[in-house]
Each structure stands twice: as C-alpha cells, then as structure tokens.
Tab-separated table of C-alpha atoms and ligand atoms in Angstrom:
chain	number	residue	atom	x	y	z
E	24	MET	CA	247.208	248.349	66.402
E	25	ALA	CA	247.935	249.974	63.059
E	26	ARG	CA	250.102	252.685	64.572
E	27	ASN	CA	251.889	250.128	66.621
E	28	SER	CA	252.808	248.110	63.570
E	29	ASP	CA	253.846	251.222	61.608
E	30	ASP	CA	256.349	251.983	64.331
E	31	ALA	CA	257.517	248.383	64.389
E	32	PHE	CA	258.193	248.525	60.631
E	33	LYS	CA	260.135	251.770	60.914
E	34	THR	CA	262.195	250.419	63.777
E	35	ALA	CA	262.870	247.211	61.860
E	36	TYR	CA	263.914	249.223	58.811
E	37	ASP	CA	266.287	251.428	60.793
E	38	ARG	CA	267.814	248.473	62.577
E	39	ALA	CA	268.196	246.580	59.309
E	40	GLU	CA	269.993	249.492	57.701
E	41	SER	CA	272.387	250.021	60.576
E	42	TYR	CA	273.094	246.282	60.894
E	43	ARG	CA	273.943	245.916	57.225
E	44	ALA	CA	276.159	249.027	57.346
E	45	ARG	CA	278.123	247.647	60.309
E	46	VAL	CA	278.410	244.024	59.212
E	47	THR	CA	281.067	244.828	56.617
E	48	GLU	CA	283.594	245.946	59.220
E	49	ALA	CA	282.440	244.112	62.340
E	50	ALA	CA	284.255	241.173	63.930
E	51	PRO	CA	282.439	238.278	62.262
E	52	TRP	CA	282.159	235.791	65.167
E	53	PRO	CA	279.760	236.839	67.918
E	54	GLU	CA	281.709	237.898	70.978
E	55	THR	CA	278.926	237.839	73.501
E	56	SER	CA	278.364	234.926	75.879
E	57	MET	CA	275.548	232.401	75.643
E	58	ALA	CA	274.576	233.428	79.173
E	59	ALA	CA	274.180	237.052	78.097
E	60	LEU	CA	271.991	235.974	75.166
E	61	ARG	CA	269.849	233.771	77.409
E	62	SER	CA	269.400	236.590	79.833
E	63	ARG	CA	268.560	239.189	77.142
E	64	LEU	CA	266.153	236.935	75.267
E	65	GLY	CA	264.847	234.946	78.242
E	66	GLY	CA	262.468	235.543	81.105
E	67	PRO	CA	259.011	234.262	81.948
E	68	VAL	CA	256.050	234.337	79.524
E	69	PRO	CA	255.152	238.017	79.025
E	70	GLU	CA	251.800	238.408	80.756
E	71	THR	CA	250.893	241.636	78.987
E	72	GLY	CA	251.724	242.934	75.536
E	73	SER	CA	254.253	245.626	74.622
E	74	ALA	CA	254.425	248.339	71.979
E	75	GLY	CA	255.570	246.980	68.606
E	76	ASP	CA	258.504	249.329	68.161
E	77	ALA	CA	259.797	248.516	71.647
E	78	VAL	CA	259.520	244.780	70.943
E	79	ILE	CA	261.508	245.113	67.726
E	80	ALA	CA	264.155	247.330	69.329
E	81	ASP	CA	264.462	244.830	72.190
E	82	LEU	CA	264.813	241.938	69.768
E	83	ALA	CA	267.521	243.704	67.772
E	84	ASP	CA	269.410	244.738	70.916
E	85	ALA	CA	269.231	241.223	72.300
E	86	ALA	CA	269.990	239.271	69.122
E	87	GLU	CA	272.555	241.358	67.237
E	88	PRO	CA	275.476	240.591	69.591
E	89	GLY	CA	274.779	236.888	68.985
E	90	LEU	CA	274.810	236.973	65.171
E	91	LEU	CA	277.535	235.590	62.904
E	92	ALA	CA	278.368	237.999	60.071
E	93	MET	CA	277.100	235.643	57.379
E	94	THR	CA	276.162	238.581	55.182
E	95	GLY	CA	279.604	240.184	55.481
E	96	PRO	CA	282.536	239.982	53.042
E	97	ARG	CA	284.857	237.872	55.234
E	98	MET	CA	282.693	234.809	55.693
E	99	PHE	CA	284.571	231.812	54.248
E	100	GLY	CA	283.778	229.146	56.811
E	101	TRP	CA	280.989	227.309	55.067
E	102	VAL	CA	279.381	227.326	51.679
E	103	VAL	CA	276.789	229.983	52.438
E	104	GLY	CA	275.505	232.975	50.478
E	105	ALA	CA	275.200	236.506	51.828
E	106	SER	CA	271.503	237.381	51.371
E	107	HIS	CA	271.379	239.891	48.522
E	108	PRO	CA	269.690	243.159	49.597
E	109	VAL	CA	267.148	243.055	46.775
E	110	GLY	CA	266.214	239.508	47.739
E	111	MET	CA	265.912	240.684	51.319
E	112	ALA	CA	263.560	243.486	50.304
E	113	ALA	CA	261.437	241.047	48.292
E	114	ASP	CA	261.446	238.707	51.257
E	115	TRP	CA	260.079	241.491	53.470
E	116	LEU	CA	257.225	242.012	51.044
E	117	THR	CA	256.633	238.251	50.947
E	118	THR	CA	256.131	238.405	54.708
E	119	VAL	CA	253.984	241.516	54.482
E	120	TRP	CA	251.723	239.895	51.896
E	121	GLY	CA	251.422	236.809	54.091
E	122	GLN	CA	250.468	234.420	51.320
E	123	ASN	CA	249.966	230.768	52.134
E	124	ALA	CA	251.412	229.751	48.803
E	125	GLY	CA	250.211	226.198	48.251
E	126	ASN	CA	247.337	226.678	45.858
E	127	PHE	CA	247.250	228.309	42.414
E	128	HIS	CA	243.799	229.881	42.679
E	129	ALA	CA	244.244	231.174	46.207
E	130	THR	CA	247.607	232.856	45.553
E	131	PRO	CA	248.050	233.213	41.801
E	132	ALA	CA	250.845	235.800	42.048
E	133	ALA	CA	252.950	233.484	44.221
E	134	ALA	CA	252.220	230.490	41.979
E	135	ILE	CA	253.011	232.383	38.783
E	136	ALA	CA	256.231	233.855	40.244
E	137	GLU	CA	257.335	230.236	40.866
E	138	GLU	CA	256.265	229.252	37.356
E	139	VAL	CA	258.345	232.084	35.867
E	140	VAL	CA	261.381	231.401	38.069
E	141	ARG	CA	261.172	227.721	37.060
E	142	GLY	CA	261.696	228.752	33.439
E	143	TRP	CA	264.499	231.175	34.316
E	144	LEU	CA	266.362	228.601	36.404
E	145	LEU	CA	266.094	225.876	33.768
E	146	ASP	CA	267.455	228.354	31.236
E	147	LEU	CA	270.265	229.668	33.487
E	148	LEU	CA	271.346	226.174	34.553
E	149	ASP	CA	270.637	224.715	31.114
E	150	LEU	CA	268.667	221.735	32.382
E	151	PRO	CA	265.991	219.892	30.380
E	152	ARG	CA	263.249	222.458	29.840
E	153	GLU	CA	260.449	219.990	30.552
E	154	SER	CA	261.626	219.529	34.152
E	155	SER	CA	259.330	220.400	37.022
E	156	VAL	CA	260.589	222.339	40.017
E	157	GLY	CA	259.863	222.419	43.726
E	158	PHE	CA	260.732	225.480	45.838
E	159	VAL	CA	262.059	224.112	49.104
E	160	THR	CA	264.076	225.287	52.106
E	161	GLY	CA	267.493	224.242	50.806
E	162	ALA	CA	269.492	221.479	49.216
E	163	THR	CA	268.734	219.068	52.064
E	164	MET	CA	265.049	219.123	51.180
E	165	ALA	CA	265.786	219.378	47.460
E	166	ASN	CA	267.784	216.143	47.710
E	167	PHE	CA	265.015	214.579	49.758
E	168	VAL	CA	262.348	215.466	47.172
E	169	GLY	CA	264.498	214.373	44.213
E	170	LEU	CA	265.184	211.053	45.892
E	171	ALA	CA	261.511	210.632	46.785
E	172	ALA	CA	260.635	210.998	43.087
E	173	ALA	CA	263.419	208.534	42.263
E	174	ARG	CA	262.159	206.007	44.788
E	175	SER	CA	258.618	206.208	43.470
E	176	GLU	CA	259.615	205.884	39.828
E	177	VAL	CA	262.146	203.037	40.059
E	178	LEU	CA	259.579	201.035	42.023
E	179	ARG	CA	256.818	201.853	39.541
E	180	ARG	CA	259.039	200.495	36.760
E	181	ALA	CA	259.467	197.341	38.835
E	182	GLY	CA	255.681	196.995	39.041
E	183	TRP	CA	255.274	198.340	42.581
E	184	ASP	CA	252.939	201.172	43.593
E	185	LEU	CA	254.847	202.859	46.432
E	186	GLU	CA	252.240	205.532	47.115
E	187	GLU	CA	249.545	202.917	47.733
E	188	ASN	CA	251.577	200.157	49.349
E	189	GLY	CA	254.567	201.752	51.031
E	190	LEU	CA	257.984	200.168	51.255
E	191	ALA	CA	257.122	196.997	53.139
E	192	GLY	CA	257.336	194.099	50.708
E	193	ALA	CA	258.588	196.300	47.848
E	194	PRO	CA	261.413	195.127	45.574
E	195	GLU	CA	264.762	196.109	47.054
E	196	ILE	CA	266.159	199.417	45.749
E	197	HIS	CA	269.940	199.597	45.364
E	198	VAL	CA	271.317	203.055	46.067
E	199	PHE	CA	274.844	203.988	44.913
E	200	ILE	CA	276.551	207.038	46.335
E	201	GLY	CA	280.073	208.506	46.319
E	202	ASP	CA	282.046	208.215	49.541
E	203	ASP	CA	282.463	211.993	49.771
E	204	ALA	CA	278.811	212.924	49.307
E	205	HIS	CA	277.337	215.578	51.596
E	206	THR	CA	275.976	214.345	54.931
E	207	THR	CA	272.544	215.779	54.222
E	208	VAL	CA	272.106	213.396	51.279
E	209	PHE	CA	272.518	210.530	53.716
E	210	SER	CA	269.849	212.182	55.880
E	211	GLY	CA	267.530	212.091	52.877
E	212	LEU	CA	268.158	208.369	52.459
E	213	ARG	CA	267.341	207.845	56.117
E	214	PHE	CA	264.113	209.842	55.948
E	215	LEU	CA	263.034	207.849	52.898
E	216	GLY	CA	263.505	204.446	54.504
E	217	LEU	CA	266.436	203.690	52.192
E	218	GLY	CA	268.813	203.429	55.129
E	219	LEU	CA	272.306	204.659	55.794
E	220	LYS	CA	274.046	201.330	55.718
E	221	ARG	CA	272.205	199.869	52.752
E	222	ALA	CA	273.550	202.499	50.339
E	223	ILE	CA	276.521	201.181	48.386
E	224	ARG	CA	279.351	203.626	48.872
E	225	ILE	CA	281.565	204.103	45.854
E	226	PRO	CA	285.218	204.958	46.569
E	227	THR	CA	286.469	208.378	45.502
E	228	ASP	CA	289.773	209.816	44.295
E	229	ASP	CA	291.869	212.489	46.033
E	230	GLN	CA	289.429	215.191	44.871
E	231	GLY	CA	286.353	213.343	46.118
E	232	ARG	CA	285.131	212.145	42.690
E	233	MET	CA	283.501	208.733	42.623
E	234	SER	CA	285.105	206.022	40.535
E	235	ALA	CA	282.956	205.235	37.498
E	236	ASP	CA	284.720	201.867	37.064
E	237	THR	CA	283.806	200.736	40.572
E	238	LEU	CA	280.289	202.054	40.095
E	239	ALA	CA	279.997	199.970	36.910
E	240	ARG	CA	281.096	196.802	38.723
E	241	GLU	CA	278.803	197.399	41.683
E	242	MET	CA	275.829	198.055	39.417
E	243	ASP	CA	276.517	194.927	37.351
E	244	ASP	CA	276.410	192.859	40.509
E	245	ARG	CA	272.933	193.992	41.508
E	246	PRO	CA	269.831	193.363	39.439
E	247	GLY	CA	266.667	195.319	40.233
E	248	PRO	CA	265.682	198.956	40.801
E	249	LYS	CA	268.628	201.350	41.156
E	250	ILE	CA	269.256	204.956	42.173
E	251	VAL	CA	272.649	206.609	41.687
E	252	ILE	CA	273.482	209.822	43.537
E	253	GLY	CA	276.140	212.054	41.986
E	254	GLN	CA	277.673	215.257	43.252
E	255	ALA	CA	278.358	218.551	41.493
E	256	GLY	CA	280.666	220.505	43.787
E	257	GLN	CA	282.256	218.621	46.692
E	258	ILE	CA	282.220	220.799	49.833
E	259	ASN	CA	285.980	220.628	50.417
E	260	THR	CA	287.330	220.517	46.875
E	261	GLY	CA	284.542	221.778	44.586
E	262	ALA	CA	285.024	218.648	42.433
E	263	PHE	CA	282.422	217.099	40.117
E	264	ASP	CA	281.723	213.403	39.684
E	265	PRO	CA	282.466	212.004	36.181
E	266	PHE	CA	278.944	212.578	34.915
E	267	GLU	CA	279.360	211.497	31.303
E	268	ASP	CA	280.345	207.995	32.410
E	269	ILE	CA	277.773	207.880	35.196
E	270	VAL	CA	274.923	208.924	32.908
E	271	GLN	CA	275.855	206.193	30.454
E	272	LEU	CA	275.858	203.561	33.210
E	273	CYS	CA	272.487	204.747	34.466
E	274	ARG	CA	271.019	204.463	30.964
E	275	GLN	CA	272.369	200.919	30.593
E	276	HIS	CA	270.831	199.884	33.904
E	277	ASP	CA	267.613	201.901	33.670
E	278	ALA	CA	268.727	203.577	36.912
E	279	TRP	CA	267.613	206.988	38.182
E	280	LEU	CA	270.441	209.518	38.508
E	281	HIS	CA	270.022	212.246	41.111
E	282	VAL	CA	272.572	215.089	41.332
E	283	ASP	CA	273.381	217.047	44.474
E	284	GLY	CA	274.524	220.375	43.048
E	285	ALA	CA	273.886	222.588	46.072
E	286	PHE	CA	276.380	225.179	44.854
E	287	GLY	CA	278.335	223.476	42.056
E	288	LEU	CA	275.382	223.374	39.664
E	289	TRP	CA	275.837	227.135	39.206
E	290	ALA	CA	279.025	226.452	37.234
E	291	ARG	CA	276.588	225.540	34.444
E	292	ALA	CA	275.435	229.144	34.254
E	293	CYS	CA	278.949	230.215	33.186
E	294	PRO	CA	280.154	229.438	29.650
E	295	ASP	CA	283.763	229.309	30.934
E	296	LEU	CA	283.015	226.760	33.653
E	297	LYS	CA	280.272	224.741	32.030
E	298	SER	CA	282.542	222.009	30.707
E	299	MET	CA	283.090	220.809	34.302
E	300	THR	CA	279.437	219.823	34.365
E	301	THR	CA	279.256	217.993	31.040
E	302	GLY	CA	276.848	215.088	31.192
E	303	ILE	CA	274.837	216.446	34.113
E	304	GLU	CA	271.970	217.342	31.802
E	305	GLY	CA	271.464	213.602	31.307
E	306	ALA	CA	270.443	213.079	34.966
E	307	ASP	CA	266.858	212.605	36.159
E	308	SER	CA	266.785	215.055	39.075
E	309	TRP	CA	268.949	217.872	40.417
E	310	ALA	CA	269.106	219.708	43.732
E	311	THR	CA	270.529	223.176	44.174
E	312	ASP	CA	270.373	226.031	46.650
E	313	GLY	CA	269.065	229.553	46.205
E	314	HIS	CA	270.697	230.684	49.451
E	315	LYS	CA	274.224	229.744	48.406
E	316	TRP	CA	275.641	231.019	45.122
E	317	LEU	CA	272.481	232.823	44.018
E	318	GLN	CA	272.472	234.848	47.308
E	319	VAL	CA	268.717	234.526	47.910
E	320	PRO	CA	267.967	235.107	51.618
E	321	TYR	CA	267.273	232.077	53.792
E	322	ASP	CA	265.695	229.796	53.139
E	323	SER	CA	265.730	228.899	49.485
E	324	GLY	CA	266.433	225.710	47.566
E	325	PHE	CA	265.234	224.172	44.298
E	326	VAL	CA	264.664	220.625	43.137
E	327	PHE	CA	264.265	219.876	39.438
E	328	VAL	CA	262.807	216.609	38.152
E	329	ARG	CA	262.835	215.708	34.469
E	330	ASP	CA	259.819	213.425	34.829
E	331	ALA	CA	257.295	215.885	36.266
E	332	GLU	CA	254.806	213.047	36.631
E	333	ALA	CA	257.124	211.147	39.018
E	334	HIS	CA	257.763	214.363	40.952
E	335	ARG	CA	254.058	215.020	41.436
E	336	ARG	CA	253.279	211.435	42.273
E	337	ALA	CA	255.834	211.513	45.090
E	338	MET	CA	254.676	214.832	46.556
E	339	THR	CA	251.117	215.593	45.597
E	340	SER	CA	248.407	216.128	48.152
E	341	ALA	CA	244.802	216.879	47.246
E	342	ALA	CA	242.282	218.367	49.653
E	343	SER	CA	238.588	218.773	48.834
E	344	TYR	CA	238.487	222.289	50.285
E	345	LEU	CA	241.152	223.657	47.934
E	346	PRO	CA	240.132	224.919	44.500
E	347	ALA	CA	241.277	222.486	41.814
E	348	ALA	CA	243.829	223.702	39.296
E	349	ALA	CA	243.467	223.276	35.556
E	350	GLU	CA	246.070	221.579	33.383
E	351	ASP	CA	248.140	224.733	32.888
E	352	GLU	CA	247.835	225.949	36.474
E	353	ARG	CA	250.690	224.888	38.741
E	354	ASP	CA	249.876	224.329	42.406
E	355	PRO	CA	253.179	224.920	44.262
E	356	THR	CA	252.244	222.363	46.929
E	357	HIS	CA	252.282	219.454	44.455
E	358	TYR	CA	256.065	219.637	44.150
E	359	VAL	CA	257.096	219.917	47.815
E	360	PRO	CA	256.263	218.105	51.052
E	361	GLU	CA	254.390	221.056	52.631
E	362	LEU	CA	250.899	222.406	52.126
E	363	SER	CA	251.116	225.728	53.987
E	364	ARG	CA	254.341	227.454	53.114
E	365	ARG	CA	256.100	230.707	52.376
E	366	ALA	CA	255.851	232.168	48.868
E	367	ARG	CA	259.485	231.378	48.114
E	368	GLY	CA	259.325	232.347	44.455
E	369	PHE	CA	259.264	236.109	45.067
E	370	ALA	CA	262.737	236.462	46.607
E	371	ALA	CA	264.324	234.234	43.958
E	372	TRP	CA	262.521	236.224	41.246
E	373	ALA	CA	263.866	239.491	42.663
E	374	VAL	CA	267.486	238.330	42.979
E	375	ILE	CA	267.564	236.940	39.433
E	376	LYS	CA	266.036	240.190	38.190
E	377	ALA	CA	268.537	242.314	40.170
E	378	LEU	CA	271.634	240.402	39.049
E	379	GLY	CA	270.570	239.270	35.601
E	380	ARG	CA	272.303	236.409	33.836
E	381	GLN	CA	275.410	238.539	33.401
E	382	GLY	CA	275.539	239.499	37.059
E	383	ILE	CA	275.246	235.874	38.139
E	384	VAL	CA	277.940	234.731	35.706
E	385	ASP	CA	280.276	237.564	36.707
E	386	MET	CA	279.840	236.799	40.405
E	387	VAL	CA	280.457	233.055	40.061
E	388	ILE	CA	283.503	233.627	37.849
E	389	ARG	CA	284.860	236.286	40.214
E	390	HIS	CA	284.580	233.912	43.190
E	391	CYS	CA	286.462	231.209	41.281
E	392	GLN	CA	289.169	233.700	40.284
E	393	LEU	CA	289.490	234.835	43.894
E	394	ALA	CA	289.887	231.193	44.965
E	395	ARG	CA	292.774	230.759	42.523
E	396	ARG	CA	294.288	234.033	43.693
E	397	LEU	CA	294.288	232.909	47.325
E	398	ALA	CA	295.631	229.459	46.418
E	399	ASP	CA	298.497	231.073	44.483
E	400	GLN	CA	299.333	233.352	47.397
E	401	LEU	CA	299.379	230.441	49.860
E	402	ARG	CA	301.308	228.097	47.571
E	403	GLY	CA	304.226	230.478	47.805
E	404	MET	CA	304.509	229.900	51.555
E	405	ASN	CA	306.755	227.166	52.922
E	406	GLY	CA	304.951	224.312	54.639
E	407	ILE	CA	301.500	225.122	53.251
E	408	GLU	CA	299.865	222.678	50.834
E	409	ILE	CA	296.872	223.290	48.613
E	410	LEU	CA	295.209	219.880	48.617
E	411	ASN	CA	292.636	220.332	45.862
E	412	HIS	CA	292.602	221.387	42.233
E	413	VAL	CA	291.249	224.893	42.628
E	414	THR	CA	288.863	224.949	39.693
E	415	LEU	CA	285.805	226.227	41.542
E	416	ASN	CA	285.407	228.334	44.704
E	417	GLN	CA	286.711	225.905	47.346
E	418	ILE	CA	290.243	225.726	48.741
E	419	ALA	CA	291.419	222.824	50.924
E	420	ILE	CA	294.555	223.847	52.829
E	421	GLY	CA	296.996	221.691	54.783
E	422	PHE	CA	299.726	222.965	57.123
E	423	GLY	CA	303.022	221.354	58.129
E	424	ALA	CA	303.858	219.728	54.777
E	425	GLY	CA	306.316	216.878	55.230
E	426	ALA	CA	305.696	216.425	58.974
E	427	SER	CA	303.892	213.462	60.579
E	428	LYS	CA	300.106	213.285	60.525
E	429	GLU	CA	299.878	214.269	64.204
E	430	VAL	CA	302.082	217.314	63.727
E	431	ARG	CA	300.266	218.380	60.565
E	432	ASP	CA	296.861	218.087	62.199
E	433	ALA	CA	298.115	220.033	65.219
E	434	CYS	CA	299.551	222.741	62.939
E	435	THR	CA	296.215	223.149	61.176
E	436	GLU	CA	294.377	223.250	64.478
E	437	GLN	CA	296.697	225.961	65.801
E	438	VAL	CA	296.415	228.110	62.689
E	439	LEU	CA	292.630	227.814	62.912
E	440	ALA	CA	292.725	228.754	66.599
E	441	ILE	CA	294.809	231.889	65.926
E	442	LEU	CA	292.449	233.046	63.176
E	443	ARG	CA	289.439	232.352	65.369
E	444	LYS	CA	290.937	234.413	68.157
E	445	GLU	CA	291.814	237.327	65.875
E	446	ASN	CA	288.200	237.263	64.709
E	447	ARG	CA	288.647	239.061	61.424
E	448	PHE	CA	287.750	236.173	59.110
E	449	VAL	CA	285.552	233.106	59.330
E	450	VAL	CA	287.323	230.018	57.962
E	451	GLY	CA	286.494	226.400	58.638
E	452	GLY	CA	288.186	223.193	59.665
E	453	ALA	CA	287.292	219.766	58.293
E	454	LEU	CA	288.474	216.204	58.237
E	455	TRP	CA	289.445	215.478	54.650
E	456	LYS	CA	290.973	212.146	53.571
E	457	ASP	CA	291.996	211.444	57.157
E	458	ARG	CA	293.663	214.810	57.537
E	459	TRP	CA	292.600	217.905	59.475
E	460	ILE	CA	292.448	220.789	56.999
E	461	MET	CA	291.418	224.405	56.710
E	462	ARG	CA	288.671	224.979	54.199
E	463	VAL	CA	287.906	228.279	52.554
E	464	SER	CA	284.690	228.832	50.568
E	465	ILE	CA	284.440	231.976	48.481
E	466	ILE	CA	280.765	232.469	47.755
E	467	SER	CA	279.553	235.778	49.256
E	468	TRP	CA	278.555	238.601	46.907
E	469	PRO	CA	280.264	241.369	48.971
E	470	THR	CA	283.705	239.659	49.028
E	471	ARG	CA	286.365	241.695	47.211
E	472	GLU	CA	289.944	241.083	46.142
E	473	SER	CA	291.202	243.083	49.136
E	474	ASP	CA	289.352	240.737	51.527
E	475	ILE	CA	291.062	237.754	49.913
E	476	ASP	CA	294.517	239.332	50.029
E	477	ALA	CA	294.006	240.234	53.686
E	478	LEU	CA	292.893	236.658	54.395
E	479	GLY	CA	296.000	235.288	52.675
E	480	ASP	CA	298.190	237.596	54.792
E	481	ALA	CA	296.415	236.579	57.992
E	482	ILE	CA	296.807	232.865	57.198
E	483	GLY	CA	300.480	233.429	56.362
E	484	ARG	CA	301.143	235.299	59.622
E	485	ALA	CA	299.295	232.721	61.725
E	486	TRP	CA	301.208	229.891	60.052
E	487	GLY	CA	304.485	231.785	60.605
E	488	ARG	CA	303.768	231.923	64.336
E	489	VAL	CA	302.852	228.240	64.542
E	490	ARG	CA	305.898	227.258	62.538
E	491	ARG	CA	308.354	229.170	64.721
E	492	GLU	CA	307.116	227.207	67.711
E	493	LEU	CA	307.440	223.784	66.072
E	494	PRO	CA	310.150	221.501	67.488
E	495	ALA	CA	313.093	221.803	65.101
E	496	LYS	CA	313.136	218.237	63.804
E	497	SER	CA	309.470	218.162	62.803
E	498	ALA	CA	309.579	221.654	61.268
E	499	ALA	CA	308.508	221.638	57.681
L	512	PLP	C1	275.043	222.967	51.565
L	512	PLP	C2	275.003	221.660	50.911
L	512	PLP	C3	273.931	220.772	51.120
L	512	PLP	C4	272.831	221.068	52.093
L	512	PLP	O1	272.141	222.215	51.704
L	512	PLP	P1	271.261	223.069	52.715
L	512	PLP	O2	270.920	224.264	51.932
L	512	PLP	O3	272.136	223.357	53.896
L	512	PLP	O4	270.079	222.261	53.088
L	512	PLP	C5	273.924	219.594	50.408
L	512	PLP	N1	274.917	219.281	49.553
L	512	PLP	C6	275.969	220.100	49.332
L	512	PLP	C7	277.024	219.688	48.357
L	512	PLP	C8	276.053	221.318	50.004
L	512	PLP	O5	277.070	222.138	49.778
C-alpha cells in the first residue's frame, strides 16, 4: 500500500511537471474527440485493483488530450486565473493532509490559516476590517452566501425570523439588480427563493453600469425590506456600477447592498485603480474569487460580510458531536453552507505569501496595461471597433463597423471561427447589447506582452481575411 502510493505520488509529480512545461506552447483547445476520451476513460467497473503508479499514468494519458490550456499564457476566453504553481503545491499538501476543515478544534491549522487570510484579504482589498469571511468554491457561492445573509438580515429588521419560519408568509423582499449582472447572481436569487422574475432589473448604460437615477425611483416606489446587488467588474466591459450613489440610496432606504466583485474587486488592491471602486467599502457584503485574479487553483472564492452576526445566522450549523469553539475561535463551517469541506485557506495563504502585496498589484496593473495595449493595436485597424472603455482587463471587440447588424454579427462569428481553427489563442464570443462580439479577458499570470502582440496580429490577419470576402457594398 505505502509503496504503491509512493509510486503514485512520483508519477503524479513527473506528469505535473511535464504538463506544465508543455502547456505554454501547446495548442490551447483540446484536439482529441469526445469519443476518444470516452473510450480512454470508460469501460466497465474495474473488478480488481491496479498499481497506483499505473492508475495515475493511465489517468494522465487519458485526460491530458482533453484539457483546455487554462493555465497557459494564451487563455483569454473567459475570466479565469491560471493556477499559480505555489498555490498548486499548497493545494497538493492540503489534499495530502486530508483535513475536514469545518471545526476549529479538530483542524486548528486549517481554521487559523483561514483566520489569517481573512485579515490579509480585508487589508489587500481595503474592506471594513470587522467583516467576516467565508471560504467558498467561487463567486457563485460567494454571491449566494452574501445574499443569504442579506435575506436574513433585511427580514430580521422587518420583524421576521427567517431561520425559524422560512419564507412562507414573510414580508416581501424587493431585490434590485443591474441588467448586465452576471448570470450566476440570478442563480443565487433562484436558490434563495427570491425568484428570477421578481428581481427588479435596473437598466444599464453602454458599459453595463446600472442607472442610479432609475434605481432611486424604483426604490422610492417600494416600501419594505430591500436588497440591492451591484457589480464591480462587468464580464464584457470591466465596468463598475456607480457605487457612491448606490451606497447613499441604500442608506436612505435601510437596504442591504451586496457587491459581485468576482474579479473587479481586485482593482481595490492597486492604488492606481482604486478610484474606480470608490464607495464600495460602504456595501454590506462582497463576493470575489480566489481562482480568478489572485490565481489560486480551483476552487477558491471568498464572501465578506460586514455584519458577521448576520453572516453566521444565515449559515451556522451546530452539531452536538463537534467540539464547541470559544469566542475567539472561528469555526470555518459557520460561514459557508458546507460542514465537511476542503481546507481552502492553505492555497490562498500560499499564493498571497508567494506574490506579496506588490506582486499582486504589479500583476493586476500589468494585465490592465496589456488590455490597453491590445485595444490600441486593434483600434488602428479598419472596421474593428473597441466597444468598451478599456480601464480594466476586459476588451469588447466588434467587427464590420458601419455594416448592418447581420453583417457585423457574421463578421465577428467568422473571425472567431478562424481563430478557433488556428488554435493558438482562446478568445470568446458573447452577445453584448444585442450585438455578437469578441471578448478578450487578460487575467492569467503567465501572459506576457509578446502573447498580446501575437494575439493582436492574429486577430488582424483573421479580420483581413473575412473583410476581403465581404460583398463590396457592405464592406466596412
Ligand atoms: C466569474 C464570475 C462569477 C462566477 O464566479 P465563479 O467563480 O465562476 O463561481 C460571478 N460574477 C462575475 C462578475 C464573474 O466574473
């Protein structure tokens, strides 16, 4: 058994090293077929066991052809981080230690790592230092937990005990959300019984920022408990909602303000970018990801709640067989939905330690500079439009400027298809303001200036090809 597992570790280590060495140069999209993957990974239940090293070698052989190079330097398709190697190493140890990290007394090292990272994150992101934190799987769950705390607290203020009585018969909660919020926030509303259709959608401007004037009118029209959901970093444009105005409205109405800052909240770590986030510190809860800009391996997200009491009330679970924690002992489970869970604090601790504040700031700033560099390169090309103000790391690109909607959408689709076929870069498509666009997210630690320049050239060449084939009268 022991020897078996030793060999499995060594094989895993070797395969990890060779994968990471190759991923920089490899074609990013998997080129194997689904059928090949099913056949390599499939088969009947193994009736007898196999040697550990053979199992791991088999797994790597079978899975590697079906992986997307998310940890490589040319991944721009979604807002995803690239799993920092030091975080990865810490994550291995987390698995090796096998801690069920719910309870302070049972796993004090895991609990205290979370306690320490809580302080570091509140300092880095400059959020109210009294806030509590939950270590979750990502921003989807961070939004869910923040909104659960919001739901509990606005009902408590209205004289309703949600934990005891549930939602049936409770005062109606009015939820206000920007029209360009992330889909996962709407999932959170669904999970919480707040409904998709009930939420009052506030119109947004061309950058995806909600209108504070409309929000004010909508809030005035509705007495009773209120939750407002703001966004720091729109996934197509990187834009921030007007938080100073929103915070003021929430104070006037005694409303809870939750902020989805999956990646955008990290602008607060950078003195040069912080002004974009002004006002955010006045919110009640904030969601952000560890596995996006901070580059913590999957999965890692954080929810912060100013009113720790409301956070705990919404999440806490007490079991008689778990040792009770004292006042100054933080049970990780009281801030998240799960009891049994991974010790997520270790990997975050290691990445923050490896990068340091300066490393994080430099990386975020570099990504934003690279975004401007690419936008400038593309702006110089006829028929290409940059549709957002490139102030963060997102670039929304339209093709076929001046042509009809159908032609423009077809142009974008064709450029995307060429790049997909070349398989040197991962870029995304999205529907933005009724237009099919290319979106580029620059958020991976290994991405260099040369990757961005090569991407700009590839986009330019692909667009050149599409343009030459356009019928003359619709040519931009
Ligand atoms: C990525 C993202 C989410 C969802 O986060 P996950 O980590 O995928 O759960 C929510 N909101 C925004 C703005 C995002 O960019």
